[in-house]
Amino acid sequence: MIHHRTPDRPAARPALAAPADLRGHLNAHLAGAARAWLGRALDEAADHPGTRGPVSVWELRLAEAGRRCGTEYADAVRVLILHAARADTDALTRVYRQGTADERRAVLHALPHLVPGPDALHLVEDALRTNDTRLVAAALGPYAARHLAPHQWRHAVLKCLFTGVRVDEITDLTRRAHGDTELARMLGDYAEERTAAGRPVPEDLYRVLALTAPSPADENGIDGKES
């Protein structure tokens, strides 16, 4: 569903890596018992997807992922299980609503692999309303980069600045910030508020502000940014 550019550590950014690359990475790094458990879990999910109706066995496996495969790989394992189960928006919403913070994060990472349109934006929006920085970071992956409306996206960038989420976590930040004069205004206002209150301005703010500068070609025409 997306053009993947595999990160250096696929398990750390599972939304950015193709499922096949995630599986290969896990096969290369998991111990034998964990690798065997993952294989069984993926087979179960593929054979009994159960995207609607009662809780399926693959949903139970999501809860076991950290214990079976280690916390370093748990996000990637959960994304692969969701992908193998072909979880639709209803199933993803159920897991998100009923799951732990770890399972919610996995759902957010899985969105670009499973939902082609904006139907799951309500999950991104919910995550952005929380104060869980790991959920906020996961929400701003490729799915939000494609589908989140400009107004909501700008406020999400600001939320990263005042909650301490690194702006490097925001997928396609350079593309979406480029020439965005409204984002530049919001960043300037926020910097002024911090300065007036005697509080430091996050260094990431200046990084994002620099990205909003229009190119010479933009300055000769309309920047094309939506409001």
Coordinates of C-alpha atoms in Angstrom, one line a residue, residues 4-5 17 36 78 110 139 157 196-197 216:
H4 CA 8.7 1.5 1.6
R5 CA 12.1 2.8 2.3
A17 CA 9.5 -1.2 6.6
A36 CA 9.4 -20.6 16.2
R78 CA 2.6 -7.2 16.6
A110 CA 0.3 -1.2 11.2
A139 CA 0.6 8.3 15.4
V157 CA 3.8 19.1 15.2
A196 CA 7.9 35.6 27.5
A197 CA 7.4 33.0 30.2
P216 CA 12.6 30.6 -4.7

